[in-house]
Short mmCIF file of C-alpha atoms and ligand atoms in Angstrom, two decimals:
data_model
loop_
_atom_site.label_atom_id
_atom_site.label_comp_id
_atom_site.label_asym_id
_atom_site.label_seq_id
_atom_site.Cartn_x
_atom_site.Cartn_y
_atom_site.Cartn_z
CA MET A 1 -0.02 -0.02 -0.09
CA GLN A 2 1.25 3.56 -0.78
CA GLU A 3 2.26 5.61 2.09
CA GLN A 4 0.17 8.76 2.33
CA ASN A 5 1.70 12.10 1.79
CA PRO A 6 1.32 14.55 4.58
CA PRO A 7 -0.81 17.38 3.53
CA ARG A 8 1.15 20.02 1.40
CA LYS A 9 1.41 23.31 3.38
CA ALA A 10 -0.78 26.10 1.61
CA GLU A 11 0.22 29.45 0.76
CA LYS A 12 -0.16 31.90 3.57
CA LEU A 13 -3.42 34.08 2.94
CA LEU A 14 -3.24 37.57 4.28
CA ALA A 15 -5.86 40.26 5.44
CA VAL A 16 -7.20 42.92 2.83
CA LYS A 17 -5.04 45.74 2.46
CA GLY A 18 -6.25 48.56 4.77
CA MET A 19 -8.35 46.21 6.96
CA ASN A 20 -6.68 45.20 10.43
CA ASP A 21 -6.91 42.40 12.77
CA ILE A 22 -7.34 43.79 16.32
CA LEU A 23 -5.42 41.34 18.41
CA PRO A 24 -4.69 40.80 22.30
CA PRO A 25 -3.63 42.68 24.05
CA ASP A 26 -4.69 45.64 21.85
CA SER A 27 -8.18 44.26 21.87
CA ALA A 28 -8.36 44.62 25.66
CA LEU A 29 -7.88 48.34 25.08
CA TRP A 30 -10.84 48.26 22.48
CA GLU A 31 -12.94 46.34 25.04
CA THR A 32 -12.23 48.79 27.80
CA PHE A 33 -12.75 51.73 25.49
CA GLU A 34 -16.25 50.27 24.39
CA ASP A 35 -17.03 49.80 27.94
CA ARG A 36 -16.49 53.44 28.64
CA VAL A 37 -18.58 54.56 25.69
CA ARG A 38 -21.45 52.46 26.85
CA GLN A 39 -21.37 53.92 30.20
CA LEU A 40 -21.08 57.45 28.79
CA MET A 41 -24.11 56.78 26.55
CA ARG A 42 -26.08 55.47 29.48
CA ARG A 43 -25.41 58.64 31.46
CA TYR A 44 -26.69 60.73 28.44
CA ALA A 45 -29.72 58.52 27.89
CA PHE A 46 -28.64 57.21 24.43
CA GLU A 47 -30.22 53.95 23.46
CA ASN A 48 -28.28 51.53 21.11
CA ILE A 49 -29.06 50.82 17.65
CA ARG A 50 -27.58 48.12 15.31
CA THR A 51 -28.13 48.30 11.78
CA PRO A 52 -26.90 46.10 8.98
CA ILE A 53 -23.44 46.46 7.65
CA VAL A 54 -24.73 46.37 3.96
CA GLU A 55 -27.31 48.78 2.73
CA PRO A 56 -28.85 49.38 -0.67
CA THR A 57 -26.43 51.49 -2.71
CA ALA A 58 -29.10 54.04 -3.39
CA LEU A 59 -29.11 55.03 0.32
CA PHE A 60 -25.67 56.43 0.23
CA ILE A 61 -26.00 58.18 -2.92
CA ARG A 62 -29.28 59.80 -1.96
CA GLY A 63 -28.32 60.49 1.46
CA LEU A 64 -24.71 61.59 1.33
CA GLY A 65 -24.92 63.23 -2.01
CA GLU A 66 -23.54 62.12 -5.45
CA VAL A 67 -20.64 64.68 -5.67
CA THR A 68 -18.84 63.80 -2.47
CA ASP A 69 -15.53 61.74 -2.09
CA ILE A 70 -17.24 58.95 -0.30
CA VAL A 71 -19.85 58.20 -3.06
CA GLU A 72 -17.45 59.18 -6.07
CA LYS A 73 -14.64 57.17 -5.02
CA GLU A 74 -14.57 55.35 -1.75
CA MET A 75 -17.52 52.83 -1.61
CA TYR A 76 -17.33 49.32 -1.66
CA SER A 77 -20.22 48.69 -3.89
CA PHE A 78 -21.14 45.28 -5.39
CA ASP A 79 -24.11 43.66 -7.13
CA ASP A 80 -25.40 40.74 -5.27
CA ARG A 81 -25.35 38.34 -8.10
CA LEU A 82 -28.01 36.21 -6.64
CA ASN A 83 -30.73 38.58 -6.83
CA GLY A 84 -29.18 41.52 -8.80
CA GLU A 85 -29.30 44.26 -5.99
CA ALA A 86 -26.92 47.16 -6.03
CA LEU A 87 -25.37 46.97 -2.37
CA THR A 88 -22.59 48.75 -0.46
CA LEU A 89 -20.76 48.10 2.62
CA ARG A 90 -21.70 51.16 4.88
CA PRO A 91 -19.02 53.95 4.54
CA GLU A 92 -20.80 55.80 7.76
CA ASN A 93 -23.85 54.89 9.51
CA THR A 94 -25.93 58.17 9.75
CA ALA A 95 -27.68 57.30 6.59
CA GLY A 96 -28.51 53.72 7.95
CA VAL A 97 -29.95 54.85 11.32
CA VAL A 98 -32.08 57.34 9.56
CA ARG A 99 -33.23 54.67 7.10
CA ALA A 100 -34.20 52.44 10.26
CA ALA A 101 -35.88 55.08 12.01
CA VAL A 102 -38.04 55.81 8.87
CA GLU A 103 -38.62 52.04 8.23
CA HIS A 104 -39.66 51.28 11.69
CA SER A 105 -41.51 54.50 12.60
CA LEU A 106 -39.16 54.81 15.49
CA LEU A 107 -40.21 58.42 16.03
CA TYR A 108 -43.67 58.09 16.05
CA ASN A 109 -44.45 59.15 19.51
CA SER A 110 -41.13 60.81 20.66
CA PRO A 111 -37.89 61.87 19.60
CA LYS A 112 -34.90 59.43 20.01
CA ARG A 113 -31.57 59.53 21.12
CA LEU A 114 -29.39 56.63 19.50
CA TYR A 115 -25.97 55.53 19.40
CA TYR A 116 -24.03 52.74 17.64
CA MET A 117 -20.54 51.51 17.28
CA GLY A 118 -19.09 49.25 14.68
CA PRO A 119 -16.95 48.74 11.36
CA MET A 120 -17.17 51.29 8.37
CA PHE A 121 -15.84 50.84 5.04
CA ARG A 122 -14.08 53.19 2.66
CA HIS A 123 -11.73 52.61 -0.26
CA GLU A 124 -8.97 55.33 0.81
CA ARG A 125 -5.18 55.13 0.53
CA PRO A 126 -4.22 53.35 3.77
CA GLN A 127 -2.03 55.32 6.10
CA ARG A 128 -1.83 56.21 9.73
CA GLY A 129 -5.23 56.86 10.99
CA ARG A 130 -6.90 56.05 7.69
CA TYR A 131 -7.96 52.53 6.89
CA ARG A 132 -10.29 50.74 4.53
CA GLN A 133 -12.11 49.10 7.43
CA PHE A 134 -12.16 51.28 10.35
CA HIS A 135 -14.65 51.64 13.25
CA GLN A 136 -16.96 54.44 14.35
CA VAL A 137 -18.85 55.30 17.49
CA GLY A 138 -21.78 57.42 16.39
CA ALA A 139 -24.52 59.37 18.25
CA GLU A 140 -27.57 60.60 16.57
CA ALA A 141 -30.46 62.57 18.20
CA LEU A 142 -33.37 62.47 15.93
CA GLY A 143 -36.46 64.66 16.19
CA PHE A 144 -34.73 67.48 18.11
CA SER A 145 -34.58 71.01 16.56
CA GLY A 146 -33.12 73.07 19.29
CA GLY A 147 -29.32 73.97 19.31
CA GLU A 148 -29.16 72.72 23.12
CA VAL A 149 -29.19 69.04 21.73
CA ASP A 150 -26.43 70.05 19.37
CA ALA A 151 -24.49 71.25 22.34
CA GLU A 152 -25.47 68.32 24.41
CA LEU A 153 -23.85 66.14 21.84
CA ILE A 154 -20.74 68.10 21.95
CA LEU A 155 -20.60 67.99 25.56
CA MET A 156 -20.91 64.35 25.71
CA ALA A 157 -18.21 63.88 23.33
CA SER A 158 -15.67 66.24 25.28
CA ALA A 159 -16.84 64.32 28.48
CA LEU A 160 -15.40 61.27 26.93
CA TRP A 161 -12.01 63.05 26.08
CA ARG A 162 -11.89 64.11 29.64
CA GLU A 163 -12.69 60.67 31.20
CA LEU A 164 -9.88 59.21 28.75
CA GLY A 165 -7.47 61.69 29.83
CA LEU A 166 -7.08 63.15 26.44
CA GLY A 167 -5.92 66.75 26.38
CA ASN A 168 -5.10 68.89 23.47
CA VAL A 169 -8.24 68.31 21.55
CA GLU A 170 -9.70 71.35 19.95
CA LEU A 171 -13.38 71.91 19.08
CA GLN A 172 -13.85 73.78 15.94
CA LEU A 173 -17.28 74.99 15.20
CA ASN A 174 -19.41 76.39 12.15
CA SER A 175 -22.71 77.04 10.78
CA LEU A 176 -23.73 75.94 7.43
CA GLY A 177 -27.11 77.74 7.59
CA GLN A 178 -30.21 76.83 5.64
CA PRO A 179 -30.56 75.74 1.95
CA GLU A 180 -31.64 79.14 0.96
CA GLU A 181 -28.54 80.67 2.64
CA ARG A 182 -26.35 78.15 1.11
CA ASN A 183 -27.86 78.85 -2.35
CA LEU A 184 -26.75 82.62 -1.94
CA HIS A 185 -23.29 81.64 -0.80
CA ARG A 186 -23.08 79.11 -3.62
CA ALA A 187 -23.58 81.58 -6.19
CA ALA A 188 -21.05 83.85 -4.60
CA LEU A 189 -18.50 81.04 -4.21
CA ILE A 190 -19.00 80.02 -7.93
CA ALA A 191 -18.28 83.60 -9.02
CA TYR A 192 -15.27 83.96 -6.80
CA PHE A 193 -13.85 80.64 -7.90
CA GLU A 194 -14.59 81.34 -11.74
CA LYS A 195 -12.21 84.32 -11.19
CA ASN A 196 -9.64 82.12 -9.75
CA MET A 197 -9.64 79.39 -12.39
CA ASP A 198 -5.91 79.14 -12.90
CA VAL A 199 -5.27 77.90 -9.26
CA LEU A 200 -7.98 75.33 -9.33
CA ASP A 201 -6.98 71.68 -9.78
CA ALA A 202 -8.82 69.28 -12.14
CA GLU A 203 -11.32 67.85 -9.49
CA ALA A 204 -12.07 71.40 -8.10
CA LYS A 205 -12.99 72.51 -11.77
CA ARG A 206 -15.09 69.49 -12.32
CA ARG A 207 -16.90 70.14 -9.05
CA LEU A 208 -17.09 73.90 -9.27
CA HIS A 209 -20.63 73.95 -10.86
CA LEU A 210 -21.88 70.70 -9.29
CA ASN A 211 -20.94 71.26 -5.60
CA PRO A 212 -18.74 74.32 -5.00
CA LEU A 213 -18.91 74.00 -1.29
CA ARG A 214 -16.83 70.78 -1.65
CA LEU A 215 -13.92 73.01 -2.78
CA LEU A 216 -13.42 74.43 0.64
CA ASP A 217 -12.98 70.82 1.78
CA SER A 218 -10.10 70.27 -0.64
CA LYS A 219 -6.70 69.28 0.88
CA ASN A 220 -4.66 70.39 -2.19
CA PRO A 221 -2.07 72.75 -0.51
CA ALA A 222 -1.73 74.83 -3.80
CA MET A 223 -5.53 76.02 -3.47
CA GLN A 224 -5.35 76.66 0.28
CA GLU A 225 -4.65 80.46 -0.14
CA VAL A 226 -7.76 80.87 -2.57
CA ILE A 227 -9.96 78.91 -0.40
CA GLU A 228 -8.91 81.00 2.67
CA ALA A 229 -10.12 84.23 1.07
CA ALA A 230 -13.38 82.58 -0.40
CA PRO A 231 -16.85 83.99 0.64
CA LYS A 232 -17.63 82.69 4.04
CA LEU A 233 -20.91 81.05 4.61
CA MET A 234 -21.24 82.81 7.86
CA ASP A 235 -21.73 86.11 6.15
CA PHE A 236 -24.82 84.78 4.36
CA LEU A 237 -26.49 83.62 7.53
CA GLY A 238 -30.08 84.97 8.47
CA GLU A 239 -31.26 85.75 12.05
CA ALA A 240 -32.77 82.25 12.72
CA SER A 241 -29.57 80.49 11.68
CA LYS A 242 -27.53 82.98 13.84
CA ALA A 243 -29.96 82.43 16.71
CA HIS A 244 -29.35 78.67 16.47
CA LEU A 245 -25.72 78.98 16.62
CA ALA A 246 -25.97 81.48 19.70
CA THR A 247 -27.96 78.71 21.49
CA VAL A 248 -25.20 76.27 20.81
CA THR A 249 -22.44 78.64 21.97
CA ALA A 250 -24.22 79.80 25.01
CA VAL A 251 -24.56 76.16 26.37
CA LEU A 252 -20.85 75.59 25.55
CA ASP A 253 -19.85 78.76 27.28
CA ALA A 254 -21.93 77.92 30.34
CA ASN A 255 -20.06 74.69 30.52
CA GLY A 256 -16.64 76.33 30.04
CA LEU A 257 -15.99 74.35 26.95
CA ALA A 258 -13.78 76.26 24.63
CA TYR A 259 -14.21 76.30 20.84
CA VAL A 260 -12.79 77.80 17.79
CA MET A 261 -15.01 79.19 15.16
CA ASN A 262 -13.78 77.80 11.73
CA PRO A 263 -15.66 79.46 8.81
CA ARG A 264 -13.98 76.87 6.42
CA LEU A 265 -15.37 73.85 8.30
CA VAL A 266 -17.98 72.33 5.64
CA ARG A 267 -17.79 68.44 6.30
CA GLY A 268 -17.63 65.80 3.72
CA MET A 269 -21.26 64.98 3.25
CA ASP A 270 -24.20 67.01 1.72
CA TYR A 271 -26.71 66.29 4.43
CA TYR A 272 -25.46 68.90 6.88
CA ASN A 273 -27.13 72.23 7.71
CA LEU A 274 -26.76 74.64 10.55
CA THR A 275 -24.25 73.40 13.21
CA VAL A 276 -21.30 71.30 11.88
CA PHE A 277 -18.28 70.73 14.31
CA GLU A 278 -14.94 68.74 14.55
CA PHE A 279 -12.92 67.74 17.46
CA VAL A 280 -9.18 67.93 16.18
CA THR A 281 -5.80 67.16 17.80
CA THR A 282 -2.42 68.05 16.30
CA GLU A 283 -0.93 64.66 17.58
CA LEU A 284 -1.99 62.48 14.73
CA GLY A 285 -0.39 64.14 11.98
CA SER A 286 -2.75 65.16 9.12
CA GLN A 287 -5.33 62.62 10.32
CA GLY A 288 -6.18 64.82 13.23
CA THR A 289 -10.04 64.77 13.24
CA ILE A 290 -11.02 62.33 15.88
CA CYS A 291 -14.85 63.20 16.02
CA ALA A 292 -17.01 65.02 13.56
CA GLY A 293 -20.62 65.77 13.11
CA GLY A 294 -23.43 68.35 12.71
CA ARG A 295 -26.94 68.91 12.19
CA TYR A 296 -28.88 67.11 9.16
CA ASP A 297 -32.49 68.43 9.24
CA TYR A 298 -33.27 67.26 5.61
CA LEU A 299 -31.87 63.88 5.58
CA MET A 300 -34.84 62.23 6.63
CA GLU A 301 -37.05 63.47 3.88
CA GLN A 302 -34.21 62.76 1.45
CA ILE A 303 -34.52 59.18 2.00
CA GLY A 304 -38.26 59.04 1.95
CA GLY A 305 -39.36 60.06 5.57
CA LYS A 306 -41.22 63.20 6.68
CA HIS A 307 -39.38 66.19 7.61
CA THR A 308 -37.54 65.62 11.08
CA PRO A 309 -34.77 67.69 12.49
CA ALA A 310 -31.73 65.77 13.74
CA VAL A 311 -28.07 66.22 14.74
CA GLY A 312 -25.21 63.67 15.47
CA TRP A 313 -21.49 63.03 15.37
CA ALA A 314 -19.33 60.17 14.43
CA MET A 315 -16.01 59.23 16.08
CA GLY A 316 -13.02 57.46 14.72
CA VAL A 317 -12.24 54.68 17.14
CA GLU A 318 -8.72 53.88 15.61
CA ARG A 319 -7.74 57.54 15.85
CA VAL A 320 -8.98 57.88 19.50
CA LEU A 321 -7.12 54.79 20.62
CA GLU A 322 -3.93 55.82 18.84
CA LEU A 323 -4.11 59.21 20.54
CA LEU A 324 -4.57 57.15 23.90
CA LYS A 325 -1.61 55.05 23.39
CA ALA A 326 0.53 58.15 22.18
CA GLY A 327 -0.11 59.87 25.36
CA GLY A 328 0.74 56.90 27.29
CA SER A 329 -2.80 57.19 28.77
CA ALA A 330 -3.84 54.78 31.44
CA ILE A 331 -6.98 52.76 30.61
CA GLU A 332 -5.77 49.48 31.87
CA PRO A 333 -7.73 46.38 31.52
CA ALA A 334 -8.77 44.64 34.73
CA PRO A 335 -6.11 42.12 35.89
CA LEU A 336 -6.70 38.43 36.09
CA ASP A 337 -7.46 37.34 39.67
CA VAL A 338 -6.13 33.72 39.30
CA TYR A 339 -3.65 31.53 37.37
CA ALA A 340 -4.50 27.88 38.15
CA ILE A 341 -1.53 25.49 38.32
CA THR A 342 -2.03 21.72 38.56
CA ALA A 343 0.73 19.21 38.83
CA ASP A 344 -1.03 16.18 37.26
CA ALA A 345 -3.38 15.97 34.39
CA ALA A 346 -5.31 13.27 36.24
CA ALA A 347 -6.31 15.80 38.76
CA LEU A 348 -7.77 18.25 36.28
CA PRO A 349 -11.55 17.12 36.59
CA GLU A 350 -11.31 17.82 40.32
CA VAL A 351 -9.54 21.10 39.82
CA MET A 352 -11.85 22.17 37.22
CA ALA A 353 -14.91 21.58 39.65
CA CYS A 354 -13.08 24.05 42.10
CA ILE A 355 -12.24 26.67 39.33
CA GLU A 356 -15.75 26.57 38.07
CA THR A 357 -17.15 27.30 41.66
CA LEU A 358 -14.65 30.27 41.93
CA ARG A 359 -15.81 31.63 38.60
CA ARG A 360 -19.41 31.29 39.68
CA HIS A 361 -18.46 33.49 42.52
CA GLY A 362 -17.03 36.05 40.16
CA VAL A 363 -13.33 35.11 40.31
CA THR A 364 -11.35 35.55 36.91
CA VAL A 365 -9.47 32.44 36.35
CA GLN A 366 -6.91 31.31 33.65
CA MET A 367 -6.37 27.60 34.06
CA HIS A 368 -3.21 25.96 32.79
CA ALA A 369 -3.95 23.18 30.25
CA SER A 370 -2.21 20.13 29.10
CA THR A 371 -0.35 19.87 25.74
CA SER A 372 0.49 16.75 23.71
CA GLU A 373 3.14 16.11 26.18
CA GLY A 374 0.86 16.23 29.21
CA MET A 375 1.04 18.95 31.92
CA SER A 376 4.35 20.87 32.01
CA SER A 377 6.52 21.26 35.23
CA LEU A 378 5.36 23.34 38.01
CA LYS A 379 8.32 25.69 37.41
CA SER A 380 7.19 26.32 33.85
CA GLN A 381 3.61 26.60 34.74
CA PHE A 382 4.61 29.39 37.38
CA LYS A 383 6.64 30.96 34.43
CA ARG A 384 3.35 31.32 32.56
CA ALA A 385 1.45 32.53 35.44
CA ASP A 386 3.92 35.33 35.96
CA ALA A 387 3.62 36.29 32.30
CA THR A 388 -0.16 37.03 32.93
CA SER A 389 -1.69 39.88 34.68
CA ALA A 390 -2.95 37.45 37.48
CA ARG A 391 -2.64 38.55 40.96
CA PHE A 392 -2.58 35.05 42.63
CA ALA A 393 -1.47 31.45 41.57
CA LEU A 394 -3.62 28.68 42.83
CA VAL A 395 -1.31 25.55 42.99
CA PHE A 396 -3.14 22.27 43.02
CA GLY A 397 -0.48 19.73 43.75
CA PRO A 398 -0.82 16.22 44.82
CA ASP A 399 -0.38 17.03 48.56
CA GLU A 400 -3.01 19.84 48.50
CA LEU A 401 -5.55 17.44 46.53
CA ALA A 402 -4.85 14.75 49.00
CA ASN A 403 -5.93 16.80 51.96
CA GLY A 404 -8.68 18.93 50.31
CA SER A 405 -6.86 22.36 50.07
CA VAL A 406 -5.09 24.50 47.61
CA THR A 407 -1.96 26.77 47.87
CA VAL A 408 -2.61 30.35 47.39
CA LYS A 409 0.45 32.34 46.18
CA ALA A 410 0.61 36.13 45.52
CA LEU A 411 2.42 36.68 42.23
CA ARG A 412 2.74 40.51 42.33
CA ASP A 413 2.83 41.33 45.99
CA ALA A 414 5.65 39.68 48.00
CA SER A 415 4.23 40.98 51.32
CA ILE A 416 1.40 38.55 50.97
CA PRO A 417 2.35 35.31 52.47
CA GLN A 418 1.65 32.11 50.90
CA ARG A 419 -1.02 30.01 52.49
CA LEU A 420 -3.14 27.02 52.26
CA HIS A 421 -6.63 27.25 51.90
CA SER A 422 -9.51 24.60 52.18
CA LEU A 423 -11.46 23.55 49.32
CA GLY A 424 -14.33 23.27 51.47
CA GLU A 425 -14.76 26.82 51.87
CA LEU A 426 -14.45 28.11 48.19
CA SER A 427 -16.91 30.96 48.54
CA VAL A 428 -14.62 32.41 51.26
CA LEU A 429 -11.55 31.90 49.09
CA ALA A 430 -13.45 33.58 46.11
CA GLU A 431 -14.03 36.63 48.46
CA SER A 432 -10.46 36.93 49.41
CA LEU A 433 -9.08 36.47 45.86
CA GLN A 434 -11.22 39.48 44.74
CA SER A 435 -10.59 41.70 47.53
CA HIS A 436 -7.92 44.19 46.57
CA ALA A 437 -7.09 45.02 50.02
P1 ATP B 1 -11.30 62.84 6.82
O1 ATP B 1 -11.50 64.28 6.44
O2 ATP B 1 -10.12 62.51 7.80
O3 ATP B 1 -11.25 61.88 5.72
P2 ATP B 1 -14.06 62.45 7.09
O4 ATP B 1 -14.69 63.86 7.10
O5 ATP B 1 -14.16 61.65 5.68
O6 ATP B 1 -12.51 62.36 7.67
P3 ATP B 1 -16.34 61.44 8.71
O7 ATP B 1 -17.07 60.88 7.49
O8 ATP B 1 -16.77 62.78 9.30
O9 ATP B 1 -14.87 61.72 8.18
O10 ATP B 1 -16.12 60.35 9.85
C1 ATP B 1 -16.01 60.62 11.10
C2 ATP B 1 -14.73 60.28 11.74
O11 ATP B 1 -14.41 58.87 11.52
C3 ATP B 1 -13.46 61.00 11.13
O12 ATP B 1 -13.26 62.15 11.95
C4 ATP B 1 -12.39 60.04 11.64
O13 ATP B 1 -12.00 60.22 12.90
C5 ATP B 1 -12.98 58.85 11.42
N1 ATP B 1 -12.76 58.29 9.87
C6 ATP B 1 -13.19 58.67 8.78
N2 ATP B 1 -12.50 57.91 7.62
C7 ATP B 1 -11.73 57.11 8.32
C8 ATP B 1 -10.78 56.26 7.70
N3 ATP B 1 -10.73 55.88 6.46
N4 ATP B 1 -10.02 55.36 8.69
C9 ATP B 1 -9.94 55.79 9.96
N5 ATP B 1 -10.93 56.63 10.67
C10 ATP B 1 -11.61 57.27 9.71
MG1 MG B 2 -12.54 61.12 4.29
#
């Protein structure tokens, strides 16, 4: 009979460019961050919403606007061959949340404060702080028209910076006014840029008559001077728009939250009106915006609902975490209580019954498991224990098991003496393992 060949080693497959695996220990930072976000949202009475990652392509074209970076060049769009639907991996989630709110009449009896977290997809050039799959936390307040809710959202984001220990985050603020005001400004912008045609790049020329506001968002250094001197939307605002902005700034002032008015802040999507804002840091190079948002009073009707005022923001999780790490900021994951060491694999059933009881009492336990060679030596098990965050090693040796006890050894605090603990009193043991005294 022919000997069987071992399976040939296959070629290594890698993740899609610009899409990252989030691995331990980094993933612990993500989880801690997500916990903080959930606590924050609860304090501000925002409820969680989870919408699909894939939406009909038309939602984004209609919602974000045809002449935007996202829709023109960044979307992962595809045809579902099985039923010929045009679909897109969500590049952002405001449109999806609004779609869901309309579809399920979520606002039928009251406005809603909602939040989400999850992956978004944009086909951009990968670089620091810019990925093709990235994550956002987003907050959307649907059905609110007053500027105080714009301000509440801003206060909520800055509360998070405070709690995470992030300094050096600047709040930039602007008003995009209402559509009629924007039309006046638009005409002035077109006239102005037409006089400066020689400075415009090809994209700016193409967009000039389609969506001149987008020119203000250009990152082309050669155009910055002309953009700087362009007509400012602020000068076209009517009384009501100015009053809305004044409400926002009054709340910020009353809370001692500093901001910088940035008349060039226009944001990348067409759905915004009135308040827009960004939280910007200088510490992440050119990818300095960690959170951005504004009011979008016309989006709901744009996608088939009835007119409903709304405001929200989205935060780039990768950028916030990178900022945290750069600042050496201390959001430490909780340490393990126990690393369980067992001398002999034959004792594992009994040991695991003890460990399960401890876990039932809330103790966090990492168990040393056997390999194809059986249990490793006590010495190497201790070495493993030391490499974890565990505060105690529980040693289940033959002597301990024979007399119904376990040795408790502190791994980080030499002042705690080693002691023997009876297995008959596991709830007492559980309590002492969790007490941080
Ligand atoms: P930028 O000007 O940096 O391209 P944007 O205006 O396109 O940002 P938004 O659509 O407002 O960004 O998204 C909100 C936040 O999401 C951004 O401020 C940023 O923190 C984050 N973000 C956006 N695109 C990416 C990306 N490709 N990779 C990582 N984070 C991103
Ligand atoms: Mg972008």
